[in-house]
mmCIF file of N, CA and C in Angstrom:
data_model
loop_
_atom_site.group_PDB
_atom_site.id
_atom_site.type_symbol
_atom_site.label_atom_id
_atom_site.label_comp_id
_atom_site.label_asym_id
_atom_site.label_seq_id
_atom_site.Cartn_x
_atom_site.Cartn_y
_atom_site.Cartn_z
ATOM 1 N N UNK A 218 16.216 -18.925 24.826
ATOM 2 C CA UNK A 218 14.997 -19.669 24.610
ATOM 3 C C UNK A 218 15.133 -20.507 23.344
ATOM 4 N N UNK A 219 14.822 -21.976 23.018
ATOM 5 C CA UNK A 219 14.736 -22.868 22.029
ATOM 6 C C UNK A 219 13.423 -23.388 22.219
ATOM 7 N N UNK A 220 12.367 -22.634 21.143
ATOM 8 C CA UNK A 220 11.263 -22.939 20.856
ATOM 9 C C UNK A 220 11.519 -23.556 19.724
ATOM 10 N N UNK A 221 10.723 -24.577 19.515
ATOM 11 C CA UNK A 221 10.491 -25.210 18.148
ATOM 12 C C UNK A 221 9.414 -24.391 17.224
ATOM 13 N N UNK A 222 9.588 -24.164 16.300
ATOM 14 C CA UNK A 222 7.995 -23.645 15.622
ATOM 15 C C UNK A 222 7.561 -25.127 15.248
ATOM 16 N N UNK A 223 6.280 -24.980 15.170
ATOM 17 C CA UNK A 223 5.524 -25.860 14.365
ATOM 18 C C UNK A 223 4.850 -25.350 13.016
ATOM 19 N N UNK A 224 5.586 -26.694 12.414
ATOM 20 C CA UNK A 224 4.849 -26.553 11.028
ATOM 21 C C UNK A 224 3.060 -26.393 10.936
ATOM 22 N N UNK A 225 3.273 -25.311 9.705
ATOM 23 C CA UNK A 225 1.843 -25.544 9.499
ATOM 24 C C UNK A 225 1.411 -26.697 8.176
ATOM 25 N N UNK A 226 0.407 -26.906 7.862
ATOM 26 C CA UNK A 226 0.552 -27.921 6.734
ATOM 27 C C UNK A 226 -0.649 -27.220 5.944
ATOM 28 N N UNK A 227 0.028 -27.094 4.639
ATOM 29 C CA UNK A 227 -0.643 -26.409 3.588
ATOM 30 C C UNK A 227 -2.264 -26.833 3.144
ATOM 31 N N UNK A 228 -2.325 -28.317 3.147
ATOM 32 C CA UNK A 228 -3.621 -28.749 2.600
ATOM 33 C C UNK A 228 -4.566 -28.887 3.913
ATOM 34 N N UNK A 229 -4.430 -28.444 5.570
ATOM 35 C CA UNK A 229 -5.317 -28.509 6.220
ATOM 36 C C UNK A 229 -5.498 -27.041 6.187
ATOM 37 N N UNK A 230 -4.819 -25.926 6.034
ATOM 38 C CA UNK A 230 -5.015 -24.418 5.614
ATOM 39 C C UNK A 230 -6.362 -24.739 4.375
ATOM 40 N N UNK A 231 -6.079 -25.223 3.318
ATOM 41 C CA UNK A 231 -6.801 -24.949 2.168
ATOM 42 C C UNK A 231 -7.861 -25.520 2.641
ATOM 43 N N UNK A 232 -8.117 -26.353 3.132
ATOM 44 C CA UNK A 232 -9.161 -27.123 3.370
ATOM 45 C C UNK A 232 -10.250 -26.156 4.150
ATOM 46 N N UNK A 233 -9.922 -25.334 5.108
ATOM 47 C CA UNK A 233 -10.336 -24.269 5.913
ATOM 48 C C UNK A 233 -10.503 -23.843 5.447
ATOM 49 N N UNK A 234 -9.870 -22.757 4.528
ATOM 50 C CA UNK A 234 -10.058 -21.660 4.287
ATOM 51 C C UNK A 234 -11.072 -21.699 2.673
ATOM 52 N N UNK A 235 -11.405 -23.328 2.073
ATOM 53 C CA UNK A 235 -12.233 -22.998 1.272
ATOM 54 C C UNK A 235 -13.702 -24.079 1.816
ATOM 55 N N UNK A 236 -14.261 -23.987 2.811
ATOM 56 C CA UNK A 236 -15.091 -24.032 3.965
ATOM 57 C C UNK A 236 -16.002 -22.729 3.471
ATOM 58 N N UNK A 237 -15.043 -21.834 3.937
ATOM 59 C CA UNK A 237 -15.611 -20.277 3.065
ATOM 60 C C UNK A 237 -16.728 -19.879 1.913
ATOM 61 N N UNK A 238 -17.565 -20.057 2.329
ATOM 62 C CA UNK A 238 -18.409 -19.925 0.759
ATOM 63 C C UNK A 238 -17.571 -18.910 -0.627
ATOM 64 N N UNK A 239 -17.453 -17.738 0.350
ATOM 65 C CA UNK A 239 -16.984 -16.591 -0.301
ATOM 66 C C UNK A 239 -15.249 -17.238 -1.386
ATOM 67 N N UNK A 240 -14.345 -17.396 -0.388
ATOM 68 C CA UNK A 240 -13.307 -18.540 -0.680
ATOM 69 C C UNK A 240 -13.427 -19.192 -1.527
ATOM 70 N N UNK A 241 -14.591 -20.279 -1.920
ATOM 71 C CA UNK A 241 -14.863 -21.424 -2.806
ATOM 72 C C UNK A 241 -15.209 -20.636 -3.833
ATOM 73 N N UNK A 242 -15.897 -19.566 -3.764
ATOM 74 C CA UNK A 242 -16.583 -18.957 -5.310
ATOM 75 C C UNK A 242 -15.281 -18.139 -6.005
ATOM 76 N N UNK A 243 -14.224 -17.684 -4.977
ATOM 77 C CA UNK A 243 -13.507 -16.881 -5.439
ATOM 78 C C UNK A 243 -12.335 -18.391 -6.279
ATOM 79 N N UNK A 244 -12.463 -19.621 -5.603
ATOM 80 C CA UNK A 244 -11.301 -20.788 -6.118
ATOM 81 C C UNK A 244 -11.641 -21.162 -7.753
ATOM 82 N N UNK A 245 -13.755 -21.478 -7.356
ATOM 83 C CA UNK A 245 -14.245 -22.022 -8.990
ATOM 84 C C UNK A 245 -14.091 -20.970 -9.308
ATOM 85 N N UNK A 246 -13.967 -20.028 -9.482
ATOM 86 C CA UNK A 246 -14.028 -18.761 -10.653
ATOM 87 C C UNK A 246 -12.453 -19.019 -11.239
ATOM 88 N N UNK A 247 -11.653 -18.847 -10.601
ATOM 89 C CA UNK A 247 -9.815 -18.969 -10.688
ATOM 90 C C UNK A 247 -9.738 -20.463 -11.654
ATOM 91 N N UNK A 248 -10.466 -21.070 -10.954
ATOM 92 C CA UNK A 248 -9.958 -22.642 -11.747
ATOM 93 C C UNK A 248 -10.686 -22.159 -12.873
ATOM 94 N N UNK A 249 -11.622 -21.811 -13.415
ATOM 95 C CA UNK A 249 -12.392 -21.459 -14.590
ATOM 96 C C UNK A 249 -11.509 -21.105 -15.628
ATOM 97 N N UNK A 250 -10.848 -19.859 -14.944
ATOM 98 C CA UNK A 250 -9.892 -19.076 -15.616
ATOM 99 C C UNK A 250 -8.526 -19.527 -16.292
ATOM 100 N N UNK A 251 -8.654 -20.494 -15.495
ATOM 101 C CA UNK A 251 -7.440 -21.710 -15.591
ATOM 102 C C UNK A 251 -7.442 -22.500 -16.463
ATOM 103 N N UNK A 252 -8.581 -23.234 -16.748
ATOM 104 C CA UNK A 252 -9.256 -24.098 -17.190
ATOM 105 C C UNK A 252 -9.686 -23.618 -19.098
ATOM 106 N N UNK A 253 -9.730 -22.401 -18.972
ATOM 107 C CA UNK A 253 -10.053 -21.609 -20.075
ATOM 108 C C UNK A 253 -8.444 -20.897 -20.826
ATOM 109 N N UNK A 254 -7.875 -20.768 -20.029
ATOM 110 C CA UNK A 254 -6.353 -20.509 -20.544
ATOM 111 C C UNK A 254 -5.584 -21.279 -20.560
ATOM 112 N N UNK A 255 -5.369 -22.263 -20.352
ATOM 113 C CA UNK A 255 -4.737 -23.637 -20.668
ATOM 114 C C UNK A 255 -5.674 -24.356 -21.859
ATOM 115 N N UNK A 256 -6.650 -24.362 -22.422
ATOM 116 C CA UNK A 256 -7.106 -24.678 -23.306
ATOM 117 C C UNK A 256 -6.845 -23.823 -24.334
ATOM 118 N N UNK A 257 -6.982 -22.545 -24.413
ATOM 119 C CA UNK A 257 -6.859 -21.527 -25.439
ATOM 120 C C UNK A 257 -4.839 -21.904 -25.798
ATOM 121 N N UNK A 258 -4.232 -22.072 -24.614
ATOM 122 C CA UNK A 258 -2.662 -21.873 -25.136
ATOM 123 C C UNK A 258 -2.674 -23.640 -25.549
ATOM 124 N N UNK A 259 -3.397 -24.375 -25.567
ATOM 125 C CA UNK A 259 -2.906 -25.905 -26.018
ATOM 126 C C UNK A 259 -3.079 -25.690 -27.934
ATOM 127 N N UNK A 260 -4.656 -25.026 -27.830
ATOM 128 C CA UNK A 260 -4.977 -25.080 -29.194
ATOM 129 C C UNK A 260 -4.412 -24.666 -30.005
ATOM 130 N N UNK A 261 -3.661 -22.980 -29.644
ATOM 131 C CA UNK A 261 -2.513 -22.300 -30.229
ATOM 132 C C UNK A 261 -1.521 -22.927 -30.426
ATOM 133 N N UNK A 262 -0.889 -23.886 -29.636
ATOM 134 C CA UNK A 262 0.121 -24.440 -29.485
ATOM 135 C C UNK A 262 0.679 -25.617 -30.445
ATOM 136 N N UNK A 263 -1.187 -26.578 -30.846
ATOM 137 C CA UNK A 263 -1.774 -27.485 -31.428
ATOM 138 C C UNK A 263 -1.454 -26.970 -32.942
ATOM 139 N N UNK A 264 -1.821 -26.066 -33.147
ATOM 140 C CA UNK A 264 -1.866 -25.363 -34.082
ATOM 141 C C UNK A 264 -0.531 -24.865 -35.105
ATOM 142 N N UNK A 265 0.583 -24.868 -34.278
ATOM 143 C CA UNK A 265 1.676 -23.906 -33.937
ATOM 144 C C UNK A 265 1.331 -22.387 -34.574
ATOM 145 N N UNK A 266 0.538 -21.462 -33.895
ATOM 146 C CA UNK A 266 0.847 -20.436 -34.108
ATOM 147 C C UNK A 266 1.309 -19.800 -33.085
ATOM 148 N N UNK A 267 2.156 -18.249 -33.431
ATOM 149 C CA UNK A 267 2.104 -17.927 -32.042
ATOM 150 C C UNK A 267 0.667 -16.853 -31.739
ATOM 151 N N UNK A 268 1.131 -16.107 -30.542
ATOM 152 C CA UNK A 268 -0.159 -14.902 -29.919
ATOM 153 C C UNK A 268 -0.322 -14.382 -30.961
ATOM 154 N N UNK A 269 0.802 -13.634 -31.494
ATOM 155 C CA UNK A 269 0.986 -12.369 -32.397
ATOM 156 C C UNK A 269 -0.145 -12.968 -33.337
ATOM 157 N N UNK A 270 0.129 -14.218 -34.241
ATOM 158 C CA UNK A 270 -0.951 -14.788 -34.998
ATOM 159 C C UNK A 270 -2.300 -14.681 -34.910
ATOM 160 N N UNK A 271 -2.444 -15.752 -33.612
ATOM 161 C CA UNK A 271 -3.851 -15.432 -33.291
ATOM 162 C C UNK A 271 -4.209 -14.245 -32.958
ATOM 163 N N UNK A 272 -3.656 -12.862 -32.457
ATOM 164 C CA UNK A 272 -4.535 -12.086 -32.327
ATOM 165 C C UNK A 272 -4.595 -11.004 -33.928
ATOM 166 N N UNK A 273 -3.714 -11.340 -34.481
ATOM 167 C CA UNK A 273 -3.753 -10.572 -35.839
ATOM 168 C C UNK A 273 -5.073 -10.994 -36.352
ATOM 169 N N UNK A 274 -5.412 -12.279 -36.272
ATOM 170 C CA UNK A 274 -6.333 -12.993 -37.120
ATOM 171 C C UNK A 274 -7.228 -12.521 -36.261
ATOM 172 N N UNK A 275 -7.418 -12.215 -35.023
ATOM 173 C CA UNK A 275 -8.574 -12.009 -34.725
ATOM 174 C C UNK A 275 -8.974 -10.247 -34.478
ATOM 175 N N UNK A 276 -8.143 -9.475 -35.072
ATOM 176 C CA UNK A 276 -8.011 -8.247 -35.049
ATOM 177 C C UNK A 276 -7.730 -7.269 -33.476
ATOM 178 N N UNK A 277 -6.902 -8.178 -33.130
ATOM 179 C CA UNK A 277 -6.747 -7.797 -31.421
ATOM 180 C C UNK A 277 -5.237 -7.798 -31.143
ATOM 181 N N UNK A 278 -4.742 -7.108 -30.045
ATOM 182 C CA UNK A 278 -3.544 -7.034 -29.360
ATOM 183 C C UNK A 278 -3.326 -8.707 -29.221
ATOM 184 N N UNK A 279 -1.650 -8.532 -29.064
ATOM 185 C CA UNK A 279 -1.665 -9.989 -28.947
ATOM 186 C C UNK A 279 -1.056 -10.218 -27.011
ATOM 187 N N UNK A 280 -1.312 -8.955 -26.587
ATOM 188 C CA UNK A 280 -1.743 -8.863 -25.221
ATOM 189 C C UNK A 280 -2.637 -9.275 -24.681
ATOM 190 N N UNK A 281 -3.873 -9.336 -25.167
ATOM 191 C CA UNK A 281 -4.913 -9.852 -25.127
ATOM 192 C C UNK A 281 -4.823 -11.324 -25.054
ATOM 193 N N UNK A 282 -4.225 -11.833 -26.101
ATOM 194 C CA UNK A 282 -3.907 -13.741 -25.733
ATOM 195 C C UNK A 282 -3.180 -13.623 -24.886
ATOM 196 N N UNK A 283 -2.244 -13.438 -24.119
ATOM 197 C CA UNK A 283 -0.900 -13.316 -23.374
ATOM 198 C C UNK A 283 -1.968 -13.007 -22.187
ATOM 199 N N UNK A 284 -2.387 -11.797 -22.029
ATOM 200 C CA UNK A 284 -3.314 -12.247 -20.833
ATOM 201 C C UNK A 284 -4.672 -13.252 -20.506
ATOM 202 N N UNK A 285 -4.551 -13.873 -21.603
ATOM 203 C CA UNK A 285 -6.467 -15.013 -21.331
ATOM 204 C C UNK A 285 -4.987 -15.889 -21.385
ATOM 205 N N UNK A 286 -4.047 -16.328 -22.237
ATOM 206 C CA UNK A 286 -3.347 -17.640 -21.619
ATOM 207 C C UNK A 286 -2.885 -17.384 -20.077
ATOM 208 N N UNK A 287 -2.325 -16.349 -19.870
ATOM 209 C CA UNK A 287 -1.758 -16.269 -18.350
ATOM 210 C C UNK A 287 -2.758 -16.206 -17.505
ATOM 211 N N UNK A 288 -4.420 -16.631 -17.631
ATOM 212 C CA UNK A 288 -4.981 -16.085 -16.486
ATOM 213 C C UNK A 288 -5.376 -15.234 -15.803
ATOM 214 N N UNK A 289 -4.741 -13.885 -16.769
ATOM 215 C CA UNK A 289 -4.936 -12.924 -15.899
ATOM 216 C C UNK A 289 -6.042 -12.007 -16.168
ATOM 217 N N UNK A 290 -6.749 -12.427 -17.394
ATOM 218 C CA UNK A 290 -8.055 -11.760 -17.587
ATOM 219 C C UNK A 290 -9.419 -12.772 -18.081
ATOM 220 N N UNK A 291 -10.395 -12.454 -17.701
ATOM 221 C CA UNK A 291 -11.607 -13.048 -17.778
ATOM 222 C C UNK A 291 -12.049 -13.554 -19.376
ATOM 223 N N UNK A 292 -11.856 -14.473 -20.297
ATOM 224 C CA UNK A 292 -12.048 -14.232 -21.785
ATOM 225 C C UNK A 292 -13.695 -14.334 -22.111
ATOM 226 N N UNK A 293 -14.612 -13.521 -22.608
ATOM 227 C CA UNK A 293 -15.632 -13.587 -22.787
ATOM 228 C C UNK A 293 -16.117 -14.489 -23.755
ATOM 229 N N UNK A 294 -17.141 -15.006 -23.597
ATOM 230 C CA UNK A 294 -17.413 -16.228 -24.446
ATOM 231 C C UNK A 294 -17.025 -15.707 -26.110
ATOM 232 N N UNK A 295 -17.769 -14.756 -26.439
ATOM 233 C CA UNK A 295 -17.196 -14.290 -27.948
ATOM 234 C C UNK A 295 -15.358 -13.616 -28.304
ATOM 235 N N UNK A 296 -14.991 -13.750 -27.311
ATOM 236 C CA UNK A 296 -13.554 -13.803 -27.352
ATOM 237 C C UNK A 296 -13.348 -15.126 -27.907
ATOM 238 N N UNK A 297 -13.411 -15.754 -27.142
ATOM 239 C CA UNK A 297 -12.999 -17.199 -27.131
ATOM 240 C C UNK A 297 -13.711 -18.083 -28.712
ATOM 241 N N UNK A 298 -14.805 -17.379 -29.074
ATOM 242 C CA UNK A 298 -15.385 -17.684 -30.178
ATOM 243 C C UNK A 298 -14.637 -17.057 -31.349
ATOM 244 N N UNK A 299 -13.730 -15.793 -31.017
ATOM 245 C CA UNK A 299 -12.843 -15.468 -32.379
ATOM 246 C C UNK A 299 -11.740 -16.082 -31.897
ATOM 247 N N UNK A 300 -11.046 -16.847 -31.026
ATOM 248 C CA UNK A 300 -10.088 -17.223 -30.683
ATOM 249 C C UNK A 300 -10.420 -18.726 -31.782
ATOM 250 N N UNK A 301 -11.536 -19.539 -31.382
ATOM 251 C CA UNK A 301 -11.632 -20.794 -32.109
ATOM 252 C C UNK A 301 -12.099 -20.016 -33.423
ATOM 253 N N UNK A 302 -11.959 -19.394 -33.767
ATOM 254 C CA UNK A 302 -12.347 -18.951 -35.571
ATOM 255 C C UNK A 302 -10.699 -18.593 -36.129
ATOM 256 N N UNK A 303 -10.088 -17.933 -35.136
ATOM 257 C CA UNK A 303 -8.457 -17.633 -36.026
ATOM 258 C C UNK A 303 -7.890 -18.674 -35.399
ATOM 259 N N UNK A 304 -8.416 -19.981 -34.666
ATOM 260 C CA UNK A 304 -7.285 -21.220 -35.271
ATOM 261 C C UNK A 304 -7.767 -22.762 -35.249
ATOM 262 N N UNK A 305 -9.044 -22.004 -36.541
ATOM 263 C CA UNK A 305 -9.832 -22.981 -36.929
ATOM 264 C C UNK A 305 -10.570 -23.785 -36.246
ATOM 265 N N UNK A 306 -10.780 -23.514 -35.184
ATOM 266 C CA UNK A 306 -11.611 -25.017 -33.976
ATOM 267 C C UNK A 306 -12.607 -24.351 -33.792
ATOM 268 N N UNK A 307 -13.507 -25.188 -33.192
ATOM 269 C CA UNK A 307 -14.605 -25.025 -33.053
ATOM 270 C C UNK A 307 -14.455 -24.709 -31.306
ATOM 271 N N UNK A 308 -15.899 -23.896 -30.731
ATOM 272 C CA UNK A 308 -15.796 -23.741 -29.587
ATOM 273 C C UNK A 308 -17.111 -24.529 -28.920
ATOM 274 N N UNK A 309 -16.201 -25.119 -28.293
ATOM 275 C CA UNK A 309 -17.301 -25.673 -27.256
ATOM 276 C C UNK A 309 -17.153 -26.070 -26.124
ATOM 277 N N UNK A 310 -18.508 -25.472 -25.257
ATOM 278 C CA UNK A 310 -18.884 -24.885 -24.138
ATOM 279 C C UNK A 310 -19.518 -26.504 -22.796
ATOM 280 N N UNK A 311 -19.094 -26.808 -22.020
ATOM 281 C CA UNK A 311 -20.379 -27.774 -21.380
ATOM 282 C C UNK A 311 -20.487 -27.433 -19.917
ATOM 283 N N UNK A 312 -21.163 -28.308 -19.539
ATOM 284 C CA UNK A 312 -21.472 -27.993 -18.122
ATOM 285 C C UNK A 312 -21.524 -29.341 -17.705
ATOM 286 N N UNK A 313 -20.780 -29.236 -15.750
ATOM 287 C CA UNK A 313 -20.964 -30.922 -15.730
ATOM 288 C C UNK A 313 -21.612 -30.317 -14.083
ATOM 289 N N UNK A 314 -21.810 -31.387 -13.419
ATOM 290 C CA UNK A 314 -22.050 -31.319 -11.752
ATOM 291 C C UNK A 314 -21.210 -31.315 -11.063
ATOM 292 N N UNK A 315 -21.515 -30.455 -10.044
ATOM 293 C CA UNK A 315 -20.540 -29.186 -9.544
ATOM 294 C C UNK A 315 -20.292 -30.388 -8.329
ATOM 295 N N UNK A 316 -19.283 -30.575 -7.227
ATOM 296 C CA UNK A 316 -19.370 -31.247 -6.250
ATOM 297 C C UNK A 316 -19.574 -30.186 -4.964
ATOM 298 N N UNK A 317 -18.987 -28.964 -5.151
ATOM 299 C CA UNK A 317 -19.039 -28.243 -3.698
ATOM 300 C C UNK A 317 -20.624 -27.136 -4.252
ATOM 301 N N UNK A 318 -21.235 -27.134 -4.671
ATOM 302 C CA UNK A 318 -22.087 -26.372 -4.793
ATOM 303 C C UNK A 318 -23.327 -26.602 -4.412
ATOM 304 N N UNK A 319 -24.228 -25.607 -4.206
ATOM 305 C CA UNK A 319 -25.201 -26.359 -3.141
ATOM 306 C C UNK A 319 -26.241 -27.305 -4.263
ATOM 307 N N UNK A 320 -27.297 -27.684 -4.041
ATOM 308 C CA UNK A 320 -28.076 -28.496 -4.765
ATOM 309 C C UNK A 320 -29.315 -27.660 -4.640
ATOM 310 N N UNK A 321 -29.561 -27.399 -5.832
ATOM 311 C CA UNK A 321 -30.696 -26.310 -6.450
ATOM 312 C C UNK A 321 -31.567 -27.037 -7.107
ATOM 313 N N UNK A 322 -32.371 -26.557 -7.272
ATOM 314 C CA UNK A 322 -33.793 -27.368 -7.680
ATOM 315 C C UNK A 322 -34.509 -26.074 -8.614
ATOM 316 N N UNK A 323 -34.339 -24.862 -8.440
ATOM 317 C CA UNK A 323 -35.327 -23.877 -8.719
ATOM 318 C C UNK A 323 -34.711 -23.363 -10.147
#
């Protein structure tokens, strides 16, 4: 037998599968996370210190940066507020309009 497979194509998958309400909340939360650890490792970076630094200065494991840069943990706003205090910046927070979210009024 010579079956061909057919390709699947990655961006009509994603497209589906974040259709999903559940899906989409689980993507903005991830990009958040993303979005928040790529900023924290630019400023460090900006800065040149390393983790070990910033978390000395902020009296924390420097596991703790190593996981908010990698994403792999949630950084709480007052994290992130001793994060911009041990390397001098200021923190700030905004909010813009969401495109996949529903439109609320209440």
């Amino acid at each position: 037998m010579n079956r061909k497979k057919e390709l699947i194509d990655f961006d009509d998958v994603a497209e589906r599968a974040l259709r999903n309400p559940e899906v989409m909340a689980g993507y903005v939360r991830a990009r958040a996370m993303r979005l928040a650890a790529d900023a924290v490792r630019k400023v460090r970076q900006t800065k040149k210190l390393s983790q070990a630094e910033v978390a000395h200065a902020m009296g924390k494991p420097q596991s703790l940066v190593a996981r908010i840069e990698g994403a792999r943990t949630n950084a709480t706003v007052e994290t992130l507020y001793e994060i911009a205090e041990a390397t001098g910046t200021e923190l700030v927070i905004s909010f813009k309009k969401s495109k996949t979210s529903d439109k609320r009024k209440d």
